[in-house]
Coordinates of C-alpha atoms and ligand atoms in Angstrom, one line a residue:
M2 CA 11.6 28.0 2.2
E3 CA 14.8 26.6 1.5
C4 CA 13.6 23.3 1.0
V5 CA 10.5 24.2 -1.0
R6 CA 12.8 25.8 -3.4
E7 CA 15.0 22.7 -3.6
Y8 CA 11.8 20.7 -4.0
Q9 CA 10.7 22.8 -7.1
L10 CA 13.8 23.0 -8.6
R11 CA 14.5 19.1 -8.4
N12 CA 11.4 18.2 -9.3
V13 CA 11.9 19.4 -12.9
S14 CA 14.5 16.6 -13.5
S15 CA 13.7 14.3 -10.8
H16 CA 13.3 11.4 -12.6
C17 CA 13.9 9.2 -15.9
S18 CA 12.1 6.3 -16.7
I19 CA 13.8 3.1 -18.0
S20 CA 12.4 2.2 -21.0
E21 CA 13.8 -1.4 -20.9
M22 CA 11.7 -2.2 -17.7
D23 CA 8.5 -3.8 -18.3
D24 CA 5.8 -1.1 -17.6
Y25 CA 5.0 2.6 -17.5
D26 CA 7.2 3.3 -20.6
L27 CA 7.4 6.8 -21.2
S28 CA 9.3 6.4 -24.4
K29 CA 6.4 4.3 -25.7
L30 CA 4.0 6.7 -24.7
L31 CA 5.9 9.4 -26.7
D32 CA 5.2 7.3 -29.6
K33 CA 1.5 8.1 -29.7
P34 CA 1.2 12.0 -29.2
D35 CA -1.9 12.1 -31.2
K36 CA -4.4 10.3 -28.9
P37 CA -7.4 12.1 -28.1
R38 CA -7.2 13.9 -24.7
L39 CA -10.3 13.5 -23.5
N40 CA -11.5 10.7 -24.9
I41 CA -10.7 8.0 -22.6
E42 CA -12.5 5.2 -21.8
R43 CA -13.1 5.0 -17.8
Q44 CA -11.7 1.3 -17.9
R45 CA -8.3 2.3 -19.2
S46 CA -5.4 2.4 -16.7
F47 CA -3.6 5.7 -16.3
D48 CA -0.5 3.9 -17.7
E49 CA -2.0 3.8 -21.0
R50 CA -2.8 7.2 -21.6
S51 CA -0.8 9.5 -23.9
L52 CA 2.1 11.7 -22.9
S53 CA 0.2 14.7 -23.7
E54 CA -1.6 14.0 -20.5
L55 CA 1.2 13.5 -18.4
S56 CA 2.3 17.0 -18.9
I57 CA 1.6 19.8 -16.8
G58 CA -1.7 20.9 -18.4
L59 CA -2.6 17.2 -17.3
S60 CA -4.6 18.4 -14.4
R61 CA -6.8 20.2 -16.3
A62 CA -7.2 17.7 -18.9
L63 CA -8.1 15.3 -16.3
D64 CA -10.7 17.5 -14.8
A65 CA -12.7 17.7 -18.1
Y66 CA -12.3 13.9 -18.4
E67 CA -13.4 13.5 -14.6
T68 CA -16.6 15.9 -15.3
A69 CA -17.3 14.0 -18.5
Y70 CA -16.8 10.3 -17.5
S71 CA -17.1 10.2 -14.0
P72 CA -20.9 9.3 -12.7
G73 CA -21.7 9.7 -9.4
R74 CA -19.5 12.5 -9.0
S75 CA -22.3 14.6 -7.4
A76 CA -21.3 13.3 -4.1
L77 CA -17.8 15.1 -4.8
D78 CA -19.0 18.5 -5.0
T79 CA -16.7 19.8 -2.5
P80 CA -14.6 23.2 -3.0
V81 CA -11.5 22.2 -4.7
S82 CA -8.2 22.8 -3.4
S83 CA -5.9 25.4 -4.1
A84 CA -3.7 22.9 -6.2
R85 CA -6.1 22.9 -9.1
N86 CA -5.5 25.8 -11.2
S87 CA -2.0 26.4 -10.0
F88 CA 0.9 24.7 -8.9
E89 CA 2.0 26.7 -6.1
P90 CA 2.8 24.5 -3.4
H91 CA 0.6 24.4 -0.2
P92 CA 1.9 26.4 2.7
M93 CA 1.9 23.0 4.5
V94 CA 4.7 21.4 2.0
A95 CA 7.4 23.4 3.5
D96 CA 6.7 22.3 6.9
A97 CA 6.3 18.7 5.9
W98 CA 9.7 18.6 4.2
E99 CA 11.2 20.5 7.2
A100 CA 9.6 17.9 9.4
L101 CA 10.4 14.8 7.1
R102 CA 14.1 16.1 7.3
R103 CA 14.2 16.3 11.0
S104 CA 13.1 12.6 11.1
L105 CA 16.3 11.4 9.1
V106 CA 18.8 8.9 10.8
F107 CA 22.4 8.5 10.2
F108 CA 24.5 5.8 10.2
R109 CA 28.1 7.0 10.0
D110 CA 27.2 10.4 8.6
Q111 CA 25.0 8.9 5.8
P112 CA 21.3 9.0 5.8
V113 CA 20.0 5.6 6.2
G114 CA 16.2 5.8 7.0
T115 CA 13.4 8.0 8.6
I116 CA 12.4 7.6 12.4
A117 CA 8.8 6.3 12.9
A118 CA 7.7 9.4 15.0
Y119 CA 9.7 12.2 16.1
D120 CA 7.2 12.9 19.1
H121 CA 9.1 14.3 22.0
A122 CA 6.1 15.1 24.0
S123 CA 5.3 11.3 24.2
E124 CA 6.3 9.7 27.3
E125 CA 6.5 6.4 25.9
V126 CA 9.2 6.1 23.0
L127 CA 8.6 2.4 22.8
N128 CA 9.9 1.5 19.3
Y129 CA 8.9 4.7 17.6
D130 CA 12.5 5.9 17.6
Q131 CA 13.3 3.4 15.0
V132 CA 13.7 2.9 11.2
F133 CA 10.5 0.7 10.3
V134 CA 11.0 -0.7 6.7
R135 CA 7.1 -0.1 5.7
D136 CA 7.3 3.5 7.4
F137 CA 10.2 4.4 5.3
V138 CA 8.5 3.7 2.0
P139 CA 6.5 6.9 1.6
S140 CA 9.6 8.7 3.0
A141 CA 11.7 7.0 0.4
L142 CA 9.1 7.6 -2.3
A143 CA 9.0 11.5 -1.3
F144 CA 12.9 11.6 -1.8
L145 CA 12.8 9.9 -5.0
M146 CA 10.3 12.0 -6.4
N147 CA 12.4 14.9 -5.4
G148 CA 15.8 13.8 -7.1
E149 CA 17.4 12.5 -3.7
P150 CA 18.0 8.8 -4.4
E151 CA 21.1 8.4 -2.2
I152 CA 19.1 7.8 1.1
V153 CA 16.8 5.4 -0.6
K154 CA 20.1 3.6 -1.9
N155 CA 21.7 3.5 1.5
F156 CA 18.5 2.2 3.1
L157 CA 18.1 -0.6 0.5
L158 CA 22.0 -1.7 1.0
K159 CA 21.8 -1.3 5.0
T160 CA 18.6 -3.4 5.2
L161 CA 20.0 -6.0 2.9
Q162 CA 23.0 -6.3 5.4
L163 CA 20.6 -6.9 8.3
Q164 CA 18.9 -9.5 6.2
G165 CA 22.4 -11.3 6.3
W166 CA 22.2 -11.3 9.6
E167 CA 21.7 -14.9 11.8
K168 CA 18.2 -14.1 13.3
R169 CA 16.8 -16.2 16.2
I170 CA 13.7 -15.8 18.6
D171 CA 14.8 -17.6 21.7
R172 CA 16.0 -20.9 20.4
F173 CA 14.3 -21.0 17.0
K174 CA 16.3 -19.8 14.0
L175 CA 14.3 -17.8 11.4
G176 CA 14.4 -18.1 7.7
E177 CA 17.4 -16.6 5.6
G178 CA 15.4 -14.2 3.9
A179 CA 13.6 -12.5 6.7
M180 CA 13.9 -8.6 6.6
P181 CA 13.4 -6.7 9.7
A182 CA 10.5 -5.0 11.0
S183 CA 12.8 -2.1 12.0
F184 CA 16.1 -1.2 13.1
K185 CA 17.9 1.5 15.1
V186 CA 21.2 3.1 15.2
L187 CA 22.8 3.6 18.2
H188 CA 25.4 6.4 18.5
D189 CA 28.3 6.1 21.1
P190 CA 29.6 9.8 21.4
D191 CA 32.8 8.8 23.1
R192 CA 34.0 6.1 21.1
K193 CA 32.4 7.8 18.2
T194 CA 30.8 4.6 16.8
D195 CA 27.5 3.8 15.3
T196 CA 25.8 0.4 15.5
I197 CA 22.7 -1.0 14.7
V198 CA 20.1 -3.0 16.0
A199 CA 17.4 -4.6 14.0
D200 CA 14.1 -6.3 15.2
F201 CA 12.8 -9.1 13.3
G202 CA 10.0 -10.0 15.5
E203 CA 12.2 -10.9 18.5
S204 CA 11.7 -7.7 20.4
A205 CA 8.2 -6.5 19.0
I206 CA 5.2 -6.5 21.0
G207 CA 3.4 -9.7 20.4
R208 CA 6.5 -11.3 18.5
V209 CA 5.0 -10.4 15.5
A210 CA 6.8 -11.6 12.0
P211 CA 6.9 -8.5 9.8
V212 CA 5.9 -10.6 6.4
D213 CA 5.5 -7.3 4.8
S214 CA 9.0 -6.0 5.1
G215 CA 10.6 -8.4 2.2
F216 CA 7.9 -7.6 -0.3
W217 CA 8.4 -3.6 0.5
W218 CA 11.8 -3.9 0.1
I219 CA 11.4 -5.6 -3.4
I220 CA 9.0 -2.8 -4.2
L221 CA 11.1 -0.2 -3.0
L222 CA 14.0 -1.5 -4.9
R223 CA 11.9 -1.5 -8.2
A224 CA 11.0 2.2 -7.3
Y225 CA 14.4 3.3 -6.9
T226 CA 15.6 1.7 -10.2
K227 CA 12.5 3.1 -12.2
S228 CA 13.2 6.4 -10.7
T229 CA 16.9 6.9 -11.1
G230 CA 17.2 4.9 -13.9
D231 CA 20.2 3.1 -12.3
L232 CA 20.0 -0.6 -12.8
S233 CA 23.4 -1.3 -11.6
L234 CA 21.9 -1.5 -7.7
A235 CA 19.4 -3.9 -8.4
E236 CA 21.8 -6.2 -10.5
T237 CA 24.3 -6.4 -8.1
P238 CA 25.0 -10.1 -6.9
E239 CA 24.0 -8.9 -3.4
C240 CA 20.5 -7.6 -4.5
Q241 CA 19.6 -10.4 -6.6
K242 CA 20.9 -12.7 -3.8
G243 CA 18.4 -10.7 -1.3
M244 CA 15.7 -11.0 -3.6
R245 CA 15.8 -14.7 -4.0
L246 CA 16.1 -15.1 -0.3
I247 CA 12.8 -13.5 0.2
L248 CA 11.4 -15.1 -2.4
S249 CA 12.5 -18.6 -1.4
L250 CA 10.5 -18.0 1.8
C251 CA 7.2 -17.2 0.2
L252 CA 7.3 -19.6 -2.7
S253 CA 8.5 -22.7 -1.0
E254 CA 6.3 -25.5 -1.1
G255 CA 4.4 -26.9 1.7
F256 CA 0.8 -28.1 2.6
D257 CA -0.9 -25.3 1.2
T258 CA -4.0 -25.8 -1.1
F259 CA -4.3 -22.4 -2.0
P260 CA -1.7 -20.2 -4.1
T261 CA -2.2 -17.2 -1.5
L262 CA 0.2 -16.9 1.4
L263 CA -0.8 -18.1 5.1
C264 CA 0.3 -15.8 7.9
A265 CA 0.0 -15.4 11.6
D266 CA -1.8 -12.5 13.1
G267 CA 0.0 -9.1 13.3
C268 CA 2.0 -9.8 10.0
S269 CA 1.7 -6.3 8.3
M270 CA 0.9 -2.8 9.0
I271 CA -1.6 -4.2 11.4
D272 CA 0.9 -5.3 13.7
R273 CA -1.4 -6.6 16.6
R274 CA -3.8 -9.3 17.2
M275 CA -6.8 -8.1 14.8
G276 CA -7.9 -11.3 13.4
I277 CA -6.1 -10.7 10.0
Y278 CA -4.5 -14.2 10.3
G279 CA -4.8 -16.9 7.6
Y280 CA -5.0 -14.9 4.0
P281 CA -5.2 -11.3 4.8
I282 CA -5.4 -9.3 1.8
E283 CA -2.8 -6.6 2.7
I284 CA -0.1 -9.4 2.3
Q285 CA -1.9 -11.1 -0.7
A286 CA -1.7 -7.6 -2.7
L287 CA 1.9 -6.9 -1.5
F288 CA 3.0 -10.6 -2.2
F289 CA 1.6 -10.2 -5.7
M290 CA 3.2 -6.9 -6.6
A291 CA 6.6 -8.0 -5.2
L292 CA 6.4 -11.0 -7.1
R293 CA 5.8 -8.8 -10.6
C294 CA 8.3 -6.4 -9.2
A295 CA 10.9 -9.3 -8.8
L296 CA 10.1 -10.6 -12.2
V297 CA 11.4 -7.8 -14.2
M298 CA 14.6 -7.1 -11.7
L299 CA 15.9 -10.7 -11.7
K300 CA 18.5 -11.8 -13.9
H301 CA 18.1 -14.5 -16.2
D302 CA 21.1 -16.5 -15.2
T303 CA 20.6 -20.0 -13.8
E304 CA 19.5 -19.3 -10.4
G305 CA 17.4 -16.1 -11.5
K306 CA 16.0 -18.2 -14.0
E307 CA 14.5 -20.9 -11.9
F308 CA 13.1 -18.3 -9.8
I309 CA 11.3 -16.4 -12.7
E310 CA 9.6 -19.7 -13.6
R311 CA 8.1 -20.0 -10.2
I312 CA 6.8 -16.4 -10.2
V313 CA 5.1 -17.0 -13.3
K314 CA 3.3 -19.8 -12.3
R315 CA 2.4 -18.4 -9.2
L316 CA 1.2 -15.1 -10.5
H317 CA -1.1 -17.0 -12.6
A318 CA -2.5 -19.1 -9.8
L319 CA -2.5 -16.0 -7.4
S320 CA -4.4 -13.7 -9.7
F321 CA -7.0 -16.5 -10.6
H322 CA -7.7 -17.2 -6.9
M323 CA -7.8 -13.5 -5.9
R324 CA -10.0 -12.0 -8.6
S325 CA -12.3 -15.2 -8.2
Y326 CA -12.5 -15.7 -4.4
F327 CA -11.7 -12.8 -2.7
W328 CA -13.8 -10.2 -4.8
L329 CA -17.1 -8.9 -3.5
D330 CA -19.7 -6.9 -5.4
F331 CA -23.6 -7.0 -4.9
Q332 CA -24.2 -10.0 -7.3
Q333 CA -21.4 -12.1 -5.5
L334 CA -22.8 -11.2 -2.2
N335 CA -26.4 -12.1 -3.2
D336 CA -25.0 -15.4 -4.3
I337 CA -23.1 -16.1 -1.4
Y338 CA -26.3 -15.5 0.6
R339 CA -28.1 -18.0 -1.2
Y340 CA -25.2 -20.6 -0.8
K341 CA -25.8 -24.3 -0.4
T342 CA -23.5 -25.8 2.1
E343 CA -21.9 -29.4 2.3
E344 CA -20.9 -29.7 -1.0
Y345 CA -18.4 -32.2 -2.1
S346 CA -16.3 -32.5 -5.0
H347 CA -14.8 -30.4 -7.4
T348 CA -18.5 -29.0 -9.1
A349 CA -19.1 -27.3 -5.6
V350 CA -20.3 -23.8 -6.2
N351 CA -19.5 -22.9 -2.3
K352 CA -16.0 -24.2 -2.4
F353 CA -14.9 -22.9 0.9
N354 CA -18.1 -24.2 2.5
V355 CA -19.1 -20.6 3.6
I356 CA -22.1 -21.0 5.9
P357 CA -24.4 -17.8 4.9
D358 CA -25.6 -17.3 8.3
S359 CA -21.9 -16.4 9.4
I360 CA -22.3 -13.1 6.8
S361 CA -22.3 -10.0 9.2
D362 CA -25.2 -8.0 9.1
W363 CA -23.3 -4.8 8.2
V364 CA -22.5 -5.6 4.8
F365 CA -25.7 -6.0 3.4
D366 CA -26.1 -2.3 3.9
F367 CA -22.6 -1.4 2.9
M368 CA -22.5 -3.0 -0.5
P369 CA -23.5 -0.7 -3.2
T370 CA -25.4 -1.7 -6.2
R371 CA -22.4 -0.3 -8.3
G372 CA -19.0 -1.3 -6.8
G373 CA -16.8 -3.8 -5.1
Y374 CA -13.8 -4.8 -3.1
F375 CA -11.4 -7.4 -2.2
I376 CA -12.4 -8.7 1.2
G377 CA -9.9 -9.3 4.0
N378 CA -9.6 -12.8 4.2
V379 CA -10.8 -16.1 2.5
S380 CA -10.3 -19.7 4.1
P381 CA -12.2 -22.7 4.7
A382 CA -15.9 -21.6 6.2
R383 CA -14.2 -18.0 6.7
M384 CA -14.9 -15.1 4.6
D385 CA -13.8 -11.9 6.4
M386 CA -15.9 -9.3 4.7
R387 CA -14.2 -6.4 6.1
W388 CA -12.8 -3.7 3.7
F389 CA -9.2 -3.0 4.2
A390 CA -7.7 0.1 2.6
L391 CA -4.0 -0.9 1.6
G392 CA -4.7 -4.1 0.2
N393 CA -7.2 -2.7 -2.1
C394 CA -5.2 0.3 -3.1
V395 CA -2.0 -2.1 -3.5
A396 CA -4.3 -4.6 -5.7
I397 CA -5.1 -1.6 -8.2
L398 CA -1.6 -0.4 -8.3
S399 CA -0.2 -4.0 -8.9
C400 CA -3.2 -4.8 -11.4
L401 CA -4.0 -7.3 -9.1
A402 CA -7.5 -6.0 -9.6
T403 CA -8.4 -6.2 -13.1
A404 CA -9.3 -2.6 -14.9
E405 CA -13.0 -3.5 -13.9
Q406 CA -12.5 -4.1 -10.4
A407 CA -10.2 -1.3 -9.9
A408 CA -12.9 1.0 -11.1
A409 CA -15.7 -0.8 -9.0
I410 CA -13.2 -0.3 -6.0
M411 CA -13.1 3.3 -6.7
D412 CA -16.9 3.4 -7.2
L413 CA -17.1 1.8 -3.7
I414 CA -14.9 4.4 -2.2
E415 CA -17.1 7.1 -3.8
A416 CA -20.3 5.7 -2.7
R417 CA -19.2 4.8 0.9
W418 CA -17.1 8.1 1.6
D419 CA -18.7 8.6 4.8
E420 CA -17.6 5.3 6.1
L421 CA -14.5 4.9 4.7
V422 CA -13.0 8.4 4.6
G423 CA -15.1 10.7 6.5
E424 CA -13.2 13.6 8.0
M425 CA -9.9 12.3 7.3
P426 CA -8.4 9.9 4.8
M427 CA -8.7 7.0 5.2
K428 CA -9.9 4.1 7.4
I429 CA -7.4 1.1 7.7
C430 CA -10.4 -1.1 7.7
Y431 CA -14.0 -1.2 8.0
P432 CA -16.0 -1.5 10.0
A433 CA -14.6 -1.8 13.4
I434 CA -15.2 -5.1 15.7
E435 CA -17.1 -4.0 18.9
S436 CA -18.2 -5.8 22.0
H437 CA -18.1 -9.2 22.5
E438 CA -16.4 -10.0 19.0
W439 CA -14.0 -7.3 20.1
R440 CA -13.0 -9.3 23.1
I441 CA -12.9 -12.6 21.0
V442 CA -11.0 -11.1 18.1
T443 CA -8.3 -8.6 19.7
G444 CA -7.7 -10.6 23.0
C445 CA -9.4 -7.3 24.7
D446 CA -6.8 -5.1 23.3
P447 CA -7.1 -1.6 24.8
K448 CA -5.4 0.2 22.0
N449 CA -7.7 -1.5 19.5
T450 CA -10.9 -0.6 20.6
R451 CA -13.9 0.0 18.4
W452 CA -13.0 2.8 15.7
S453 CA -9.6 3.3 17.0
Y454 CA -6.0 2.6 15.8
H455 CA -6.0 -0.6 13.7
N456 CA -9.8 -1.1 14.6
G457 CA -11.6 1.1 12.2
G458 CA -8.8 4.1 13.1
S459 CA -8.2 6.6 10.1
W460 CA -4.5 6.6 9.0
P461 CA -3.4 9.7 7.3
V462 CA -0.5 7.6 5.8
L463 CA -3.2 5.9 3.4
L464 CA -3.6 9.1 1.4
W465 CA -0.6 8.6 -0.9
L466 CA -1.8 5.0 -1.6
L467 CA -5.3 6.4 -2.1
T468 CA -4.0 9.2 -4.3
A469 CA -1.8 6.8 -6.4
A470 CA -5.2 4.7 -6.8
C471 CA -7.0 7.5 -7.9
I472 CA -4.5 8.7 -10.6
K473 CA -4.0 5.0 -11.8
T474 CA -8.0 5.1 -12.4
G475 CA -8.3 8.3 -13.6
R476 CA -10.3 9.5 -10.4
I477 CA -8.6 12.5 -9.4
Q478 CA -11.4 14.4 -8.0
I479 CA -11.4 11.5 -5.2
A480 CA -7.8 12.3 -4.5
R481 CA -8.8 16.2 -4.4
R482 CA -11.1 15.9 -2.1
A483 CA -9.1 13.5 0.4
I484 CA -6.1 15.8 0.2
D485 CA -8.2 18.8 0.9
L486 CA -9.4 17.0 4.3
A487 CA -5.8 16.2 4.9
E488 CA -4.8 19.7 4.4
S489 CA -7.5 21.1 6.6
R490 CA -6.2 19.0 9.7
L491 CA -2.7 17.4 9.5
L492 CA -0.5 20.2 10.2
K493 CA -2.9 22.1 12.8
D494 CA -3.0 18.6 14.7
S495 CA 1.0 18.3 14.2
W496 CA 0.5 15.0 11.6
P497 CA -0.8 12.6 13.9
E498 CA -0.2 8.8 13.5
Y499 CA -4.0 8.0 13.3
Y500 CA -7.5 9.7 14.2
D501 CA -10.3 7.8 16.1
G502 CA -14.1 7.9 15.8
K503 CA -16.6 6.7 13.1
L504 CA -15.9 9.8 11.1
G505 CA -12.2 10.3 12.0
R506 CA -12.9 13.2 13.8
Y507 CA -10.6 12.9 16.7
I508 CA -7.0 12.4 17.1
G509 CA -6.2 9.0 18.2
K510 CA -6.4 8.0 21.7
Q511 CA -2.6 7.0 21.5
A512 CA -1.5 8.5 18.3
R513 CA 2.1 9.7 18.2
K514 CA 2.2 13.2 16.8
F515 CA 4.9 14.1 14.1
Q516 CA 4.4 10.6 12.7
T517 CA 7.1 10.5 9.5
W518 CA 4.9 8.3 7.6
S519 CA 1.7 10.8 7.7
I520 CA 4.2 13.4 6.9
A521 CA 5.9 11.8 4.0
G522 CA 2.3 10.2 2.9
Y523 CA 1.0 13.7 2.3
L524 CA 4.1 14.9 0.4
V525 CA 4.1 12.1 -1.8
A526 CA 0.2 12.7 -2.6
K527 CA 1.0 16.1 -3.5
M528 CA 3.7 15.3 -5.5
M529 CA 1.8 12.6 -7.7
L530 CA -0.8 14.9 -8.1
E531 CA 1.3 17.7 -9.5
D532 CA 3.4 15.4 -11.9
P533 CA 1.4 12.0 -12.2
S534 CA 4.2 10.6 -14.3
H535 CA 5.7 9.7 -10.5
L536 CA 3.2 7.2 -10.4
G537 CA 5.0 4.9 -12.5
M538 CA 7.6 4.6 -9.6
I539 CA 4.8 2.5 -7.5
S540 CA 2.6 1.3 -10.1
L541 CA 2.3 -1.6 -12.8
E542 CA 1.1 -2.0 -16.0
E543 CA -1.8 -4.7 -16.8
D544 CA 0.4 -8.0 -17.8
K545 CA -1.3 -8.7 -21.1
Q546 CA -0.4 -12.3 -20.4
M547 CA -2.5 -12.6 -17.4
K548 CA -5.9 -12.8 -19.0
P549 CA -8.4 -11.2 -16.8
L550 CA -11.1 -13.5 -15.9
I551 CA -14.3 -13.2 -17.7
K552 CA -16.9 -12.6 -14.9
R553 CA -20.0 -10.8 -14.6
S554 CA -19.8 -7.8 -12.2
S555 CA -22.6 -6.1 -11.3
S556 CA -20.5 -3.2 -10.4
W557 CA -19.9 -2.9 -13.9
T558 CA -22.9 -3.9 -15.9
C559 CA -25.4 -2.0 -14.0
Ligands
GLC630 C1 2.5 0.7 14.7 C2 2.0 0.4 13.5 C3 2.8 -0.1 12.1 C4 4.1 0.9 12.2 C5 4.6 1.0 13.5 C6 5.6 2.3 13.2 O1 2.9 -0.5 15.2 O2 0.5 -0.7 13.4 O3 2.4 -0.5 11.0 O4 4.8 0.4 11.4 O5 3.6 1.6 14.3 O6 4.7 3.5 12.9

């Protein structure tokens, strides 16, 4: 109970917003206390709402708002969680905090991260005893929300130091800005020394490149700054340089014809061959969000200014490209289905020469009349229409999705609840790849068989991203329903890494237990729902300068 008490107490004063920083400005919100509480148009982002809605009474206000403004909610008539009418923490919360603290990793007595999984029952440790950059993000958010920013600062500084290492794979020297996928602290009890080993891909299975690590690092630096109000960390020459090095890697000019970032397979949370090579949505959304975060943290000095200019240009091009070509809804699908091919010149409608025959059958049934999403990948003659959770949620949080698109993504999740959530929130991607296609795409990967692991498995960690997206779009009922599902199983099942099956009913074949980001993800989801102002750490307001593309969207007009 100790940690629960601590959690409740700290929660009261856990964060202060930085009014100078870009978005989610609470002081701005304070200026408009008289806004009508319930008269919120559906499209408005959470950030724009009045402070009165951000108070503890918020939960009820949003309930009523949902009832009035969320069409299609009939699909959501599940029993409500205990959190609805009271803020008594769920009994699982205390267990989760205990498990999260057990996963702490120390370097010279300072906490610097959390281990990926604390599963002693598992015979094979592989690299689950390491601190993964992406896995630490929900842990970091949980600690920030609980008013414990020190570990996050230590982590940011430690990984920054690692970035400075000379990195090689065989005889090839990696880019200076590369951030590690993971690191491990080695304790020598005799000599009483701690040393660190880091993995930049040179030890990783398949030698995959952790493209997402640098983006998460920037996003986390902003979350830390936003939550603590401590601008001094981001302003240090070391952090400024770290950001610039990451940005040089992804803003450099090459042979690109698109503003999206070209990647090899396995470059992100899906760190094995899964046919995500090219321009995967997860990376594009994180890239966009990291660019926006860096924009508000870079100093306007000579070096910083140059990057700021490049970022602004890239953001414009990237948002246009993503909103136009990655967006799929009923109307768009119908248009692609009727595409002509072999069109030359700038007047081409079918710009990427997508052959309609290449569209998989499943998508015609999957696409609801109302709703839409950013597809997995777009490149010449290739549209990977699989739905990916992380990319779509980050697109909402970063405002890569317009307000209409964000609402449409939530509509789709509601309409396709069984497919995307089923019995455990939520699927990493949909649908699974099977049979011959699985052989070709995964290289016969036995860990990624259909509806398992990265191939349509259900990952509890995604709960925090779903919850954040729900709060941002004002669709609280969806988050509640998802959290209820997680609460009915996660503790009992010892916090698995992932679940298998079409509905996510089975604990994953090779899933670790006590997977830290499953635990932290649950805590973050709970804390955000309890105090939605936490959302500001991980969400950006719409940039008014980036004019949304005026585009017909069947998911919105019908
Ligand atoms: C798996 C996941 C990856 C995660 C790692 C550690 O490899 O695919 O996203 O970072 O496990 O949990």
